[in-house]
PDB file of C-alpha atoms in Angstrom:
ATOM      1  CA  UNK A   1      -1.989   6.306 -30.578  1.00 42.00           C
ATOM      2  CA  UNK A   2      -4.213   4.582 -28.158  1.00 46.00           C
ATOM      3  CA  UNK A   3      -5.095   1.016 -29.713  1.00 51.00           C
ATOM      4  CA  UNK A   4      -7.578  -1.908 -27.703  1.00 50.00           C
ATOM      5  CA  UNK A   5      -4.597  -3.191 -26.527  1.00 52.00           C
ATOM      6  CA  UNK A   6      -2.969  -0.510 -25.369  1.00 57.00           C
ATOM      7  CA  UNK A   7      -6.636   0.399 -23.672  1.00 84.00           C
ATOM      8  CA  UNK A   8      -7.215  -2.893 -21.542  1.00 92.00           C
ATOM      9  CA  UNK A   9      -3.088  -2.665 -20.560  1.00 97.00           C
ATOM     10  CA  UNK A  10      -4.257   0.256 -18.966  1.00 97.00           C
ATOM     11  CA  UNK A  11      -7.431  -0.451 -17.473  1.00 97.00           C
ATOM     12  CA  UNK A  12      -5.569  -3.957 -16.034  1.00 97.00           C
ATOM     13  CA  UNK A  13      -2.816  -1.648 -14.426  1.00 98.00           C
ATOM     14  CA  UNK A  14      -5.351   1.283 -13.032  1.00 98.00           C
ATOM     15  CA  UNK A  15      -7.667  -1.585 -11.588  1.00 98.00           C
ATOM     16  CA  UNK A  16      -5.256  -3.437 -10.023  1.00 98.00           C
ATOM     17  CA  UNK A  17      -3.468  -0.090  -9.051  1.00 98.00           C
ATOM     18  CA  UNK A  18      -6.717   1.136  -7.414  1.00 98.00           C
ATOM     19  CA  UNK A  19      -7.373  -2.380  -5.765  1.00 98.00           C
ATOM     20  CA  UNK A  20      -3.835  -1.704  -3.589  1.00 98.00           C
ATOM     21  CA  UNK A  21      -4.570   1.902  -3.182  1.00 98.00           C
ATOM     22  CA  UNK A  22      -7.992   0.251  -1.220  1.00 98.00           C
ATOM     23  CA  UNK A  23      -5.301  -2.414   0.839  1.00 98.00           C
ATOM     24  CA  UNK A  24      -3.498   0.209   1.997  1.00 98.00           C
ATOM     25  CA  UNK A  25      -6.484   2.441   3.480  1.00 98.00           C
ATOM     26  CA  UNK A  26      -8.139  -0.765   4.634  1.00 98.00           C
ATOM     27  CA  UNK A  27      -5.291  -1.590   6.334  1.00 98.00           C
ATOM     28  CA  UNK A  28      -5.358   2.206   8.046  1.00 98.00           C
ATOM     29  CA  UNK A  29      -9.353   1.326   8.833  1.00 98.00           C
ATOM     30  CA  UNK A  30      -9.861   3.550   6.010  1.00 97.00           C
ATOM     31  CA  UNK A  31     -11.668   1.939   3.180  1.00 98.00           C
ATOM     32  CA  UNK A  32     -13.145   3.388   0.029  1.00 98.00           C
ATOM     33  CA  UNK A  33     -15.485   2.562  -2.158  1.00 98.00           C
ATOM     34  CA  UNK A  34     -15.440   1.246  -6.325  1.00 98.00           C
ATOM     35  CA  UNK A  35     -18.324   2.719  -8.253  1.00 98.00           C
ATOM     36  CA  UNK A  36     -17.853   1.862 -12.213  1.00 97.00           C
ATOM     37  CA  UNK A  37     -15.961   4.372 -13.651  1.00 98.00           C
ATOM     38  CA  UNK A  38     -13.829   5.344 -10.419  1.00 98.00           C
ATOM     39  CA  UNK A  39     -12.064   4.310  -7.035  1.00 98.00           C
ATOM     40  CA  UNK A  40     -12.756   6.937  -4.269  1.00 98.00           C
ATOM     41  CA  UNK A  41     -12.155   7.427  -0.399  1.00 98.00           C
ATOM     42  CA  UNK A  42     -14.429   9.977   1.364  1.00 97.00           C
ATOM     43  CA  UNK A  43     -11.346  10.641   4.248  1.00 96.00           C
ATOM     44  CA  UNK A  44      -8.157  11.559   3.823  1.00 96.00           C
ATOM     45  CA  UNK A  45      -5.803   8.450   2.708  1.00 97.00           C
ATOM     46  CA  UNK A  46      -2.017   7.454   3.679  1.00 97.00           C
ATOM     47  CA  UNK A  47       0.423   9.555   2.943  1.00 96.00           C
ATOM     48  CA  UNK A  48       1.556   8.763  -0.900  1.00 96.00           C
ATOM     49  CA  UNK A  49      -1.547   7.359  -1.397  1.00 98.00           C
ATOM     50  CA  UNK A  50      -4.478   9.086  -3.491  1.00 98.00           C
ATOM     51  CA  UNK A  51      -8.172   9.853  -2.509  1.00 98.00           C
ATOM     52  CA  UNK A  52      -9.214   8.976  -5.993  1.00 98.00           C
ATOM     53  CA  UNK A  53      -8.101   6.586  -8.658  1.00 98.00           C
ATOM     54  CA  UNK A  54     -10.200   6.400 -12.447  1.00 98.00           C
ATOM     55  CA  UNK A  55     -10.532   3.047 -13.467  1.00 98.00           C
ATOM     56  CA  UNK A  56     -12.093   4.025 -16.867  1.00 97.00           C
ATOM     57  CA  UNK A  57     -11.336   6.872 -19.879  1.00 96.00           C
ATOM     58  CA  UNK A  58     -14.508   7.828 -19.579  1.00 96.00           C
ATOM     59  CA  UNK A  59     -14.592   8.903 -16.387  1.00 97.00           C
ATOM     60  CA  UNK A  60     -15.471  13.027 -15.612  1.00 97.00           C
ATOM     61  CA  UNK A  61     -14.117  15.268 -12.750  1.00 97.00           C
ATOM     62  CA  UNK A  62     -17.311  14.515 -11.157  1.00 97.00           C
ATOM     63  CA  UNK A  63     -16.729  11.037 -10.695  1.00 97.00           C
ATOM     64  CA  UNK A  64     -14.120  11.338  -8.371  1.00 98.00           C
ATOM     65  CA  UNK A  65     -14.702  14.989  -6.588  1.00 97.00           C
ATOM     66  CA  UNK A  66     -18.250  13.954  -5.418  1.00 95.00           C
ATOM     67  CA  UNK A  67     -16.321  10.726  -3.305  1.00 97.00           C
ATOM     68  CA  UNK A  68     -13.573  12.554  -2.096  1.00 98.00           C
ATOM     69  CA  UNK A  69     -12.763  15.452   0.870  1.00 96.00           C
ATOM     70  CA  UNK A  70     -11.664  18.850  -0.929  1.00 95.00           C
ATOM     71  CA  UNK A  71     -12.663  20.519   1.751  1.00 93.00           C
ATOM     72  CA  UNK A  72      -8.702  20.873   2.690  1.00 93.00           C
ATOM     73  CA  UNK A  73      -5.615  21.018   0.211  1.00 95.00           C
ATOM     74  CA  UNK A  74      -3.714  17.613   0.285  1.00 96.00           C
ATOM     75  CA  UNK A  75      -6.460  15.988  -1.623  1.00 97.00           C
ATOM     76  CA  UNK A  76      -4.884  14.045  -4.674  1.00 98.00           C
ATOM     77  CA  UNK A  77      -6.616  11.727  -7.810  1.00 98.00           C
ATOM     78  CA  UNK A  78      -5.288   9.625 -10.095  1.00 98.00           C
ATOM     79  CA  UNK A  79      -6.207  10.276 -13.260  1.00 98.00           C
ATOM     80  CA  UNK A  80      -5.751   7.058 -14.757  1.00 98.00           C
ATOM     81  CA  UNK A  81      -5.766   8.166 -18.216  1.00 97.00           C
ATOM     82  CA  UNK A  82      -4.270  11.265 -18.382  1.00 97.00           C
ATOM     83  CA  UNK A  83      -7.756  12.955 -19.289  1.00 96.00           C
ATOM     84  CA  UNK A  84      -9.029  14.582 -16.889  1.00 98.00           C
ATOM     85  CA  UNK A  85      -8.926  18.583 -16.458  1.00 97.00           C
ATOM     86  CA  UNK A  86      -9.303  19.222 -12.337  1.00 98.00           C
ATOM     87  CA  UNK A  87      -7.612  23.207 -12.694  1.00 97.00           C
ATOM     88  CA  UNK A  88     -11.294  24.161 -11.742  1.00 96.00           C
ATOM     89  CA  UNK A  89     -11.234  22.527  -8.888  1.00 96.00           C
ATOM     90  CA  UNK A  90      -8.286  23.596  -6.921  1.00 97.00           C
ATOM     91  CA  UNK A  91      -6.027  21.096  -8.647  1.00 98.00           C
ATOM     92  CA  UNK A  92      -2.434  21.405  -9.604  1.00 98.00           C
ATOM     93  CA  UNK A  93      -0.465  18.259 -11.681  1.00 98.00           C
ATOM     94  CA  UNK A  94       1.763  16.923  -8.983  1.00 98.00           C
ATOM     95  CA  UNK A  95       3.084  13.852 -11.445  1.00 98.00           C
ATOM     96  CA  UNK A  96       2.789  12.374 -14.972  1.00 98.00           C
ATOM     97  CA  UNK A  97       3.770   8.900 -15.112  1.00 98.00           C
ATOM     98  CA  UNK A  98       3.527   6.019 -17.763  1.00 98.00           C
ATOM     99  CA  UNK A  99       1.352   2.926 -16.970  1.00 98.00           C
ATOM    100  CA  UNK A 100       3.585  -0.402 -17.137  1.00 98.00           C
ATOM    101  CA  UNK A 101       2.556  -3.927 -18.605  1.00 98.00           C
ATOM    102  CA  UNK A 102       4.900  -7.050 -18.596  1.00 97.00           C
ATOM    103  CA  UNK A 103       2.686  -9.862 -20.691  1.00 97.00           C
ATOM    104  CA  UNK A 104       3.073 -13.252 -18.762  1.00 95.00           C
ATOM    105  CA  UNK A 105       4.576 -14.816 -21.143  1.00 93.00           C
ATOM    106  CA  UNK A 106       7.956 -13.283 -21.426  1.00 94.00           C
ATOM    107  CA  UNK A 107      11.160 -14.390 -20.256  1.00 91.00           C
ATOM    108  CA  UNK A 108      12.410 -13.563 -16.630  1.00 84.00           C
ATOM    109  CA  UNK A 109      15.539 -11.512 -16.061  1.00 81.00           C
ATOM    110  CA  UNK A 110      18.204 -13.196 -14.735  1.00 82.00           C
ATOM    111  CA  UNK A 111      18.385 -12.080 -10.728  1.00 78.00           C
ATOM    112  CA  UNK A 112      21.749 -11.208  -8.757  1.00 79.00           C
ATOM    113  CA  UNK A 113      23.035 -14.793  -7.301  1.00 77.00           C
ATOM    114  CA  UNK A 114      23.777 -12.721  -4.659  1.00 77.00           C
ATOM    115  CA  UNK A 115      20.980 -11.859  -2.901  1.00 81.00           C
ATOM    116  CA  UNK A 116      17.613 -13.802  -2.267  1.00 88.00           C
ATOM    117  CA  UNK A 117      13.571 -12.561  -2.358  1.00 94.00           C
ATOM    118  CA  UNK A 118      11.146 -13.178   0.026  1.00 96.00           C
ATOM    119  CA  UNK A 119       7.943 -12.368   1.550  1.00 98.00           C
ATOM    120  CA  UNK A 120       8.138 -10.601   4.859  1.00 98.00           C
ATOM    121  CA  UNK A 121       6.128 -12.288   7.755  1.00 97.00           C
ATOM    122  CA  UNK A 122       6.873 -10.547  10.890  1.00 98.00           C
ATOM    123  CA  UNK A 123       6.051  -7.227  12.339  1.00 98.00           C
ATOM    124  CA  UNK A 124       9.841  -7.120  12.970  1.00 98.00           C
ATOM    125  CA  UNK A 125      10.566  -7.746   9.501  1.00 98.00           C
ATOM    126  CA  UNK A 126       7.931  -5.333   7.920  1.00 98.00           C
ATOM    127  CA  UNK A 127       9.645  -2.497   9.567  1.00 97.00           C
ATOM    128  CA  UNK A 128      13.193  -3.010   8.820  1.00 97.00           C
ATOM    129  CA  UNK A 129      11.768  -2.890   4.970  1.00 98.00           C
ATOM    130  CA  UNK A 130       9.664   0.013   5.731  1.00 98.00           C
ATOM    131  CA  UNK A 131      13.320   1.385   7.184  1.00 97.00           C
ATOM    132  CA  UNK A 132      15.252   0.326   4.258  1.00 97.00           C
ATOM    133  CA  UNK A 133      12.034   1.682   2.417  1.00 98.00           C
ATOM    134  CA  UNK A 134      11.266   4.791   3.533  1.00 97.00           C
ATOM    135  CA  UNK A 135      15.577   6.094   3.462  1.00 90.00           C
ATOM    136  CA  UNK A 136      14.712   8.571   6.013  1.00 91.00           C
ATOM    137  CA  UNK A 137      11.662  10.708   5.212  1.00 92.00           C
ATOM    138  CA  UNK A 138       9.986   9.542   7.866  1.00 96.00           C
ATOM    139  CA  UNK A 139       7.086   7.997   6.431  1.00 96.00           C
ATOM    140  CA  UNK A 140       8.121   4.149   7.126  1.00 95.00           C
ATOM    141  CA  UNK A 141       4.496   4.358   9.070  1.00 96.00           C
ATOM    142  CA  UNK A 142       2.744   4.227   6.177  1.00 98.00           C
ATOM    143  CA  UNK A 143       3.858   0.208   5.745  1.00 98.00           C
ATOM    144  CA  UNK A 144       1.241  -0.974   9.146  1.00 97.00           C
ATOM    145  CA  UNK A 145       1.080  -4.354  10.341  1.00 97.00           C
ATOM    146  CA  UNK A 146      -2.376  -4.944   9.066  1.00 98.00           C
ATOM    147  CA  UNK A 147      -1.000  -5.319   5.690  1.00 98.00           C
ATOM    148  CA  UNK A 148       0.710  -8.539   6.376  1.00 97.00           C
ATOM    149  CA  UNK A 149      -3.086 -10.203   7.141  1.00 97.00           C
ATOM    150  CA  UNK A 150      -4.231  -9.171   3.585  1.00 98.00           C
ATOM    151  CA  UNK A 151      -3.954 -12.124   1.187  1.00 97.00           C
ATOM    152  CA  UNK A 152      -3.758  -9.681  -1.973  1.00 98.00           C
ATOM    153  CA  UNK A 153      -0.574  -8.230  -0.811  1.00 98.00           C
ATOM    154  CA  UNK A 154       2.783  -9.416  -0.524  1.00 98.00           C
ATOM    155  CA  UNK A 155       5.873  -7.410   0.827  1.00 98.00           C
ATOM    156  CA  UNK A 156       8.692  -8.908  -0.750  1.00 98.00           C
ATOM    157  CA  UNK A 157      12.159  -8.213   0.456  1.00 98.00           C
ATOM    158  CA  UNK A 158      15.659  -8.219  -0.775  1.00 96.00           C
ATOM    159  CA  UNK A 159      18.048  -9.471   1.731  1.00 94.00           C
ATOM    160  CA  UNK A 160      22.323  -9.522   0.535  1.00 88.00           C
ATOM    161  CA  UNK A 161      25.002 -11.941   2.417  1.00 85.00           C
ATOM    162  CA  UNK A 162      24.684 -10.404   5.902  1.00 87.00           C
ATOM    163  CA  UNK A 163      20.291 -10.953   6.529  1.00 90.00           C
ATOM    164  CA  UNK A 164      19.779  -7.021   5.711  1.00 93.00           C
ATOM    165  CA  UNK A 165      17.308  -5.711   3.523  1.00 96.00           C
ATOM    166  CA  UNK A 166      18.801  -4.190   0.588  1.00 95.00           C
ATOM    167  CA  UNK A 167      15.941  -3.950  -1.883  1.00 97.00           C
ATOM    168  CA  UNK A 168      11.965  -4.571  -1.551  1.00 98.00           C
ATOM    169  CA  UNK A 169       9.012  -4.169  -3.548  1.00 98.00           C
ATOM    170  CA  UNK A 170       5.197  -4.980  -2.652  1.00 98.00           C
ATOM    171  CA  UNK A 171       2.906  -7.495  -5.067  1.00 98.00           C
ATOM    172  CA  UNK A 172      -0.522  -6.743  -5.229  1.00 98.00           C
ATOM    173  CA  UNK A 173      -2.412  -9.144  -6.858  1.00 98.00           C
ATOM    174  CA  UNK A 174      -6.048  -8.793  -8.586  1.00 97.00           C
ATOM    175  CA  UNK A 175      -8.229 -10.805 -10.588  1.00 95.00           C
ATOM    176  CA  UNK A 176      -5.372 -11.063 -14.470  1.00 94.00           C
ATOM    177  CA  UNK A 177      -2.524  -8.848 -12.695  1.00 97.00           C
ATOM    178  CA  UNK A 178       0.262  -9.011 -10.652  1.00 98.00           C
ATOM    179  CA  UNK A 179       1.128  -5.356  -9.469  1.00 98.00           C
ATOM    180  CA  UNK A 180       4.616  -4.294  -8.378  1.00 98.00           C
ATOM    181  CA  UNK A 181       4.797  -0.829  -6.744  1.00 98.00           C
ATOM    182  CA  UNK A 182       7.218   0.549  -4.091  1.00 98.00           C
ATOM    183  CA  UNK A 183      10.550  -1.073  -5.757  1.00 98.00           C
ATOM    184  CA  UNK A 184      13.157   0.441  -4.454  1.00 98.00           C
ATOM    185  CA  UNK A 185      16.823  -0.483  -4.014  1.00 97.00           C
ATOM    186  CA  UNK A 186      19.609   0.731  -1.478  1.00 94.00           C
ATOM    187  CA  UNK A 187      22.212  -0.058  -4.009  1.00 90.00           C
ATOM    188  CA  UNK A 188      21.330   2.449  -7.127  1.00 92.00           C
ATOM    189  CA  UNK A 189      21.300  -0.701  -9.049  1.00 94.00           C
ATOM    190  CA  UNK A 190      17.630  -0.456 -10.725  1.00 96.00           C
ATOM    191  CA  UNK A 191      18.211  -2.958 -12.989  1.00 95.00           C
ATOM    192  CA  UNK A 192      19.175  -5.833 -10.295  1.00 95.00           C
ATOM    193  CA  UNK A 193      16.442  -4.737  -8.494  1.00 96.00           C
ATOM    194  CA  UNK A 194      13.538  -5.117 -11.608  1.00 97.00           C
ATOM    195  CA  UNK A 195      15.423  -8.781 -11.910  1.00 95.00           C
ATOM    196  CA  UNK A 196      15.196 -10.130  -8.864  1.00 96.00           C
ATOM    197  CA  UNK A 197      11.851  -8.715  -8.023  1.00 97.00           C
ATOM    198  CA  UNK A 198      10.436  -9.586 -11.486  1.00 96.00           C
ATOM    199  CA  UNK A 199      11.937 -12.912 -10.301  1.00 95.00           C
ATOM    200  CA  UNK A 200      10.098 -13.435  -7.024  1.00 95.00           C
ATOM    201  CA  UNK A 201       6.731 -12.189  -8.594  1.00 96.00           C
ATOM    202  CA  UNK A 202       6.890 -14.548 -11.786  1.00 94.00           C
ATOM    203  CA  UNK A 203       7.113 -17.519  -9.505  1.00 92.00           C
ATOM    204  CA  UNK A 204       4.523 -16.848  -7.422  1.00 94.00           C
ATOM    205  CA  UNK A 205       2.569 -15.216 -10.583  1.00 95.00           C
ATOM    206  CA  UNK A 206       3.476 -17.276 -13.415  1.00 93.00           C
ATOM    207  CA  UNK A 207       0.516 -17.081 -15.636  1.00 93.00           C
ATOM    208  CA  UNK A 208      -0.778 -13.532 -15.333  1.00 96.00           C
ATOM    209  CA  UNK A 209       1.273  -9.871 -16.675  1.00 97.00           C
ATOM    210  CA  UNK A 210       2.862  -8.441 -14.646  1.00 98.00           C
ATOM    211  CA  UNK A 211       1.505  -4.004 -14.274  1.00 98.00           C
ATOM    212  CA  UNK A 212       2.129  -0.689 -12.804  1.00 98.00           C
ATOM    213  CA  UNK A 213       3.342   2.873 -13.254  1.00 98.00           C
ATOM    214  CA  UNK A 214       6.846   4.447 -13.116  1.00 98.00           C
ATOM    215  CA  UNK A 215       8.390   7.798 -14.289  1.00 97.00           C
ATOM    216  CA  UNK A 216      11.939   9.170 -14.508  1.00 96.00           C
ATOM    217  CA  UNK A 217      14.701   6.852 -14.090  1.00 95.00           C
ATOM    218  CA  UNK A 218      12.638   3.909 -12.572  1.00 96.00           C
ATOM    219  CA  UNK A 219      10.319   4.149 -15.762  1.00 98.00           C
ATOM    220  CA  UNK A 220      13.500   3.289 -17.546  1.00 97.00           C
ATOM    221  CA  UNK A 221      14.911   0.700 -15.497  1.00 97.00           C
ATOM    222  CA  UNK A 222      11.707  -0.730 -15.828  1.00 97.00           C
ATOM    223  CA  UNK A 223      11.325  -0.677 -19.828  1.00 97.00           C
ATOM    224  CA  UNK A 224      15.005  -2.550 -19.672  1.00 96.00           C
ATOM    225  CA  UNK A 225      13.311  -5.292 -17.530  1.00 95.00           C
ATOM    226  CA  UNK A 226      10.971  -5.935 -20.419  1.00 96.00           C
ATOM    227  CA  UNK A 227       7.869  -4.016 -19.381  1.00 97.00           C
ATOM    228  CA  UNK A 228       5.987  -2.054 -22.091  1.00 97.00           C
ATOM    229  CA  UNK A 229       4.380   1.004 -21.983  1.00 97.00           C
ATOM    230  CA  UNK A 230       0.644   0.863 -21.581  1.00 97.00           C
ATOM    231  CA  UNK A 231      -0.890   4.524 -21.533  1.00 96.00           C
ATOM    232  CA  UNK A 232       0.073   7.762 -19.362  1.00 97.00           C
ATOM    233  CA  UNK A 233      -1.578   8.862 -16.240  1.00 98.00           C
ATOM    234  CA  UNK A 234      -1.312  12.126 -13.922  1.00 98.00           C
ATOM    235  CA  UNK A 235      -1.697  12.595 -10.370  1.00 98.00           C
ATOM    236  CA  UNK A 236      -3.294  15.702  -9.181  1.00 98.00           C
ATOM    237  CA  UNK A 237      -3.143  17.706  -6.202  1.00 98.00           C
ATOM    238  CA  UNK A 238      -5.690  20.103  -4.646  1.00 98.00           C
ATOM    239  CA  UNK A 239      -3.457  23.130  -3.629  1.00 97.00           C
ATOM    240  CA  UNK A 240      -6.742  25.596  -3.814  1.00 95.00           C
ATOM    241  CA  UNK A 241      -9.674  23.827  -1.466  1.00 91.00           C
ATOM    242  CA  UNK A 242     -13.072  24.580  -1.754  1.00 76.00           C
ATOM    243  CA  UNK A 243     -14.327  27.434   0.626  1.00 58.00           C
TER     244      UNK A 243
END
């Protein structure tokens, strides 16, 4: 059951989501645009990234397909809510996912003594995360210098005993939210990872919750850390473009 909490978790998390989603094609000198009900970017976006985000339950399938390209399949929205029906359209349900919330006032995991956080500064240093990151898919590109010029976002990096990156994350920060998205680990060890990142974004976050989406075995990992659920969402992908 939905419930007004459970309803601004979710709008918290989907704003602050969108609000990266806009870093990360700014950074690519691709910006969208917010309109009140949804996020949307007229040219294709990053790879990973979505063309459309809802940032209310209210809003329709023409919200988001009048600010977006469907003129070629690749074309994704995030359907913040989990409400909207884009089979019409071309659109096949890539993902479903579960919103995250950590309220600010909780205690923080104990991190691993042995390794330290930190926010990447260099050029040099954003691409041995993106490395450690990307685990050969070949999409470390997507993680472009511009990023480390935006004061919203913070690439925070793991580093063990010997200097090398063995876990990372990326704060994004908007107006009551501190987003964590791209947590990943080299180790398998989820739950170190969710402490010592939880860790790093507390203390330079300490008063606001801490949001963003999971599924699968990092949804878990991240329930352990002490984040709640705050509402489903689904990503979709146009397989069928418009002629």
């Amino acid at each position: 059951m939905i419930t007004a909490v459970t309803s601004d978790r979710a709008l918290r998390a989907a704003r602050n989501n969108a609000a990266w989603c806009e870093a990360m094609c700014r950074a690519h000198g691709r910006p969208g645009a917010f309109a009140a009900r949804a996020w949307t970017n007229p040219r294709r976006t990053p790879p990973l990234y979505p063309d459309a985000v809802t940032l209310t339950p209210d809003a329709s399938a023409a919200d988001v397909l009048a600010g977006i390209d469907t003129s070629a399949a690749g074309a994704s929205v995030k359907d913040s809510f989990a409400c909207l029906d884009l089979t019409a359209a071309g659109f096949e349900v890539l993902f479903e996912a579960q919103w995250l919330y950590r309220p600010a006032d909780l205690p923080v995991p104990a991190a691993p003594q042995d390794t330290r956080w930190s926010p990447v500064a260099t050029a040099v240093e954003l691409a041995e995360w993106a490395t450690a990151w990307d685990s050969g898919q070949g999409l470390d590109g997507v993680f472009c210098t511009e990023l480390l010029s935006d004061p919203a976002t913070t690439v925070l990096a793991a580093r063990d005993a010997d200097g090398r990156v063995s876990a990372g994350a990326v704060l994004s920060t908007s107006p009551g939210a501190a987003g964590i998205s791209n947590l990943f680990t080299r180790d398998g060890d989820l739950d170190a990872a969710w402490a010592g990142c939880l860790s790093a974004v507390t203390s330079r976050c300490p008063d606001v919750p801490v949001v963003g989406y999971e599924h699968g075995d990092d949804l878990e990992a991240a329930l352990r850390s002490g984040c709640e659920p705050a509402g489903p969402l689904r990503v979709w992908l146009l397989t069928t473009p418009n002629a």
